[in-house]
Coordinates of C-alpha atoms and ligand atoms in Angstrom, one line a residue:
M1 CA -11.8 19.9 9.6
V2 CA -9.4 18.7 7.0
L3 CA -8.2 15.1 7.1
K4 CA -4.7 14.7 8.5
L5 CA -2.3 12.2 7.0
Y6 CA 0.7 11.2 9.2
A7 CA 3.1 9.7 6.8
A8 CA 6.6 9.5 5.4
P9 CA 7.3 10.5 1.8
A10 CA 9.5 7.5 0.9
S11 CA 7.1 5.0 2.6
T12 CA 5.3 2.8 0.1
A13 CA 2.4 2.3 2.5
S14 CA 2.1 6.1 2.9
L15 CA 2.1 6.5 -0.8
R16 CA -0.7 4.0 -1.1
V17 CA -2.9 6.2 1.0
A18 CA -1.8 9.4 -0.8
L19 CA -2.8 7.8 -4.1
I20 CA -6.3 7.0 -2.9
L21 CA -6.7 10.5 -1.4
H22 CA -5.7 11.9 -4.8
E23 CA -8.1 9.6 -6.7
K24 CA -11.0 10.5 -4.4
E25 CA -10.0 14.2 -4.5
V26 CA -9.9 14.5 -0.7
P27 CA -8.0 17.5 0.5
F28 CA -5.6 16.6 3.3
E29 CA -3.0 18.0 5.7
F30 CA 0.3 16.2 5.5
H31 CA 2.1 15.6 8.8
P32 CA 5.5 14.2 8.1
I33 CA 6.8 11.5 10.4
Y34 CA 10.6 11.1 10.2
L35 CA 11.4 7.4 10.3
R36 CA 15.1 7.9 10.6
N37 CA 14.5 9.9 13.7
K38 CA 12.2 7.1 15.0
E39 CA 9.3 9.5 15.4
Q40 CA 7.0 6.6 14.6
K41 CA 8.1 5.0 17.9
S42 CA 7.5 8.1 20.0
A43 CA 5.0 7.7 22.9
D44 CA 2.8 10.2 21.1
F45 CA 2.7 8.3 17.8
L46 CA 2.3 4.9 19.6
E47 CA -0.9 6.3 21.0
K48 CA -2.1 6.5 17.4
N49 CA -0.7 3.2 16.2
P50 CA 0.7 0.8 18.8
F51 CA 2.7 -0.9 16.0
G52 CA 4.7 2.3 15.5
Q53 CA 4.3 2.5 11.8
V54 CA 3.1 5.0 9.2
P55 CA 0.6 5.8 7.7
Y56 CA -2.1 7.0 10.1
I57 CA -5.0 9.2 9.4
D58 CA -7.2 11.4 11.6
D59 CA -10.4 12.2 9.8
E60 CA -12.5 14.6 11.9
G61 CA -11.3 12.8 15.1
F62 CA -11.6 9.3 13.6
G63 CA -8.2 7.7 13.7
L64 CA -7.1 4.7 11.5
Y65 CA -3.9 2.9 10.7
E66 CA -3.0 0.2 8.1
S67 CA -2.8 1.6 4.6
R68 CA -5.2 -0.8 2.9
A69 CA -7.9 -0.3 5.6
I70 CA -7.4 3.4 5.2
G71 CA -7.8 3.2 1.4
R72 CA -11.1 1.3 1.7
Y73 CA -12.4 3.7 4.4
I74 CA -11.6 6.7 2.1
A75 CA -13.2 5.0 -0.9
L76 CA -16.3 4.3 1.0
K77 CA -16.6 7.6 2.9
Y78 CA -15.9 9.7 -0.1
A79 CA -17.8 7.5 -2.5
G80 CA -19.6 10.4 -4.2
Q81 CA -16.5 12.3 -5.4
G82 CA -13.4 11.7 -7.4
T83 CA -12.7 8.4 -9.3
Q84 CA -15.7 6.1 -9.2
G85 CA -15.8 2.3 -9.0
L86 CA -12.8 1.7 -6.8
I87 CA -14.8 -0.7 -4.6
P88 CA -17.8 -2.6 -5.9
P89 CA -21.1 -2.3 -4.1
Q90 CA -21.4 -5.0 -1.3
S91 CA -24.8 -6.0 -2.8
D92 CA -22.9 -7.3 -5.8
V93 CA -21.5 -10.3 -4.1
E94 CA -19.7 -11.7 -7.2
A95 CA -17.9 -8.4 -8.0
T96 CA -17.0 -8.1 -4.3
G97 CA -15.6 -11.6 -4.3
I98 CA -13.4 -10.8 -7.3
F99 CA -12.4 -7.5 -5.8
E100 CA -11.4 -9.2 -2.5
R101 CA -9.4 -11.8 -4.5
A102 CA -7.5 -9.1 -6.3
A103 CA -6.8 -7.3 -3.0
S104 CA -5.6 -10.5 -1.4
L105 CA -3.3 -11.2 -4.4
E106 CA -1.8 -7.7 -4.1
Y107 CA -1.0 -8.3 -0.4
S108 CA 0.1 -11.9 -0.4
Q109 CA 1.5 -12.6 -3.8
F110 CA 3.0 -9.3 -5.0
D111 CA 3.7 -7.0 -2.0
A112 CA 5.2 -9.9 0.1
H113 CA 8.1 -10.4 -2.4
A114 CA 8.3 -7.0 -4.2
I115 CA 8.4 -4.7 -1.2
R116 CA 9.9 -6.6 1.7
F117 CA 12.9 -7.9 -0.2
I118 CA 13.3 -6.3 -3.6
V119 CA 12.4 -2.7 -2.9
Y120 CA 13.7 -2.8 0.6
E121 CA 17.1 -4.2 -0.3
R122 CA 17.6 -2.5 -3.6
V123 CA 16.0 0.9 -3.0
F124 CA 15.7 1.8 0.6
H125 CA 19.0 0.2 1.4
T126 CA 20.8 2.6 -0.8
Y127 CA 19.5 5.6 1.1
T128 CA 19.7 4.3 4.7
L129 CA 21.2 1.0 5.6
S130 CA 24.3 1.3 3.4
A131 CA 25.3 4.4 5.3
M132 CA 25.1 2.3 8.5
G133 CA 27.4 -0.3 7.0
V134 CA 24.7 -3.0 6.5
S135 CA 25.2 -5.0 3.4
V136 CA 22.5 -6.0 0.9
D137 CA 21.1 -9.5 1.5
E138 CA 21.7 -10.8 -2.0
E139 CA 20.4 -14.2 -1.3
A140 CA 17.1 -12.8 -0.1
V141 CA 16.8 -10.6 -3.2
K142 CA 17.5 -13.5 -5.5
Y143 CA 14.9 -15.6 -3.8
A144 CA 12.3 -12.8 -3.9
I145 CA 13.0 -12.2 -7.6
D146 CA 12.5 -15.9 -8.4
Q147 CA 9.3 -16.0 -6.4
L148 CA 8.0 -12.8 -7.9
S149 CA 8.8 -13.9 -11.5
A150 CA 6.6 -17.0 -11.0
K151 CA 3.8 -14.9 -9.5
L152 CA 4.0 -12.5 -12.5
D153 CA 3.5 -15.4 -14.9
A154 CA 0.2 -16.0 -13.2
Y155 CA -0.6 -12.2 -13.4
E156 CA 0.2 -12.4 -17.1
T157 CA -2.3 -15.3 -17.6
I158 CA -5.1 -13.2 -15.9
L159 CA -4.2 -9.9 -17.5
S160 CA -4.1 -11.4 -21.0
K161 CA -7.8 -12.0 -20.7
Q162 CA -9.0 -8.9 -18.7
A163 CA -8.0 -5.4 -18.2
Y164 CA -7.6 -5.5 -14.5
L165 CA -7.1 -8.1 -11.8
A166 CA -10.5 -7.2 -10.4
G167 CA -12.3 -7.6 -13.8
E168 CA -13.5 -5.5 -16.6
A169 CA -13.3 -8.3 -19.1
R170 CA -12.1 -7.3 -22.6
E171 CA -11.8 -9.2 -25.8
P172 CA -8.6 -11.2 -26.2
A173 CA -6.1 -9.8 -28.7
T174 CA -6.9 -10.9 -32.2
S175 CA -3.3 -11.0 -33.6
Ligands
GSH201 N1 0.8 -3.0 7.0 C1 1.2 -1.7 7.2 C2 2.7 -1.5 7.0 C3 3.2 -0.2 7.4 C4 4.7 -0.1 7.3 O1 5.4 -1.1 7.0 N2 5.2 1.1 7.4 C5 6.6 1.4 7.3 C6 6.9 2.4 6.2 S1 6.4 1.8 4.6 C7 7.1 1.9 8.6 O2 6.4 2.7 9.3 N3 8.3 1.6 9.0 C8 9.0 2.0 10.1 C9 9.0 1.0 11.3 O3 8.5 -0.1 11.1 O4 9.5 1.4 12.3 C10 0.4 -0.7 6.4 O5 0.0 -1.2 5.2 O6 0.1 0.4 6.7

């Protein structure tokens, strides 16, 4: 039975799961959930995810919501196929610590500013809220850009010494 992905195409959390499915070469059936029609708040969908949000997967009867948890589940379950090394083996505690740190940084330092305020106000707003007469919260956008700029300075410090946040050290540039 093919894995079912309940998701919305413009949803960043849904795209996160689609990306992992692609990397791990997992075939899936796409079940669109139309957020504008509030399908994510239907009684049927709330049975799947009581928070009423996409994405959600049903993998041979095993249901899971929260995109990052889904991503890790897919990486572990389909470890033998597709892109390798997405998650270090748990037996390597140092690599696991560094991986968890990178995952935490993505959630708390990047996503918190980039998605909630910048992408939401500057991208999603254009398609949905503006038609409803809701104006962009410019103050929130400016605050998020300032916050994110400072975070990106720290990212730059790390990424000038290694290829990825989770490691793979490389030689510093010689010039
Ligand atoms: N932490 C959740 C966030 C899910 C989320 O925010 N989903 C949004 C779309 S990106 C959604 O369903 N919004 C509609 C709503 O909240 O009613 C995850 O990573 O899966």
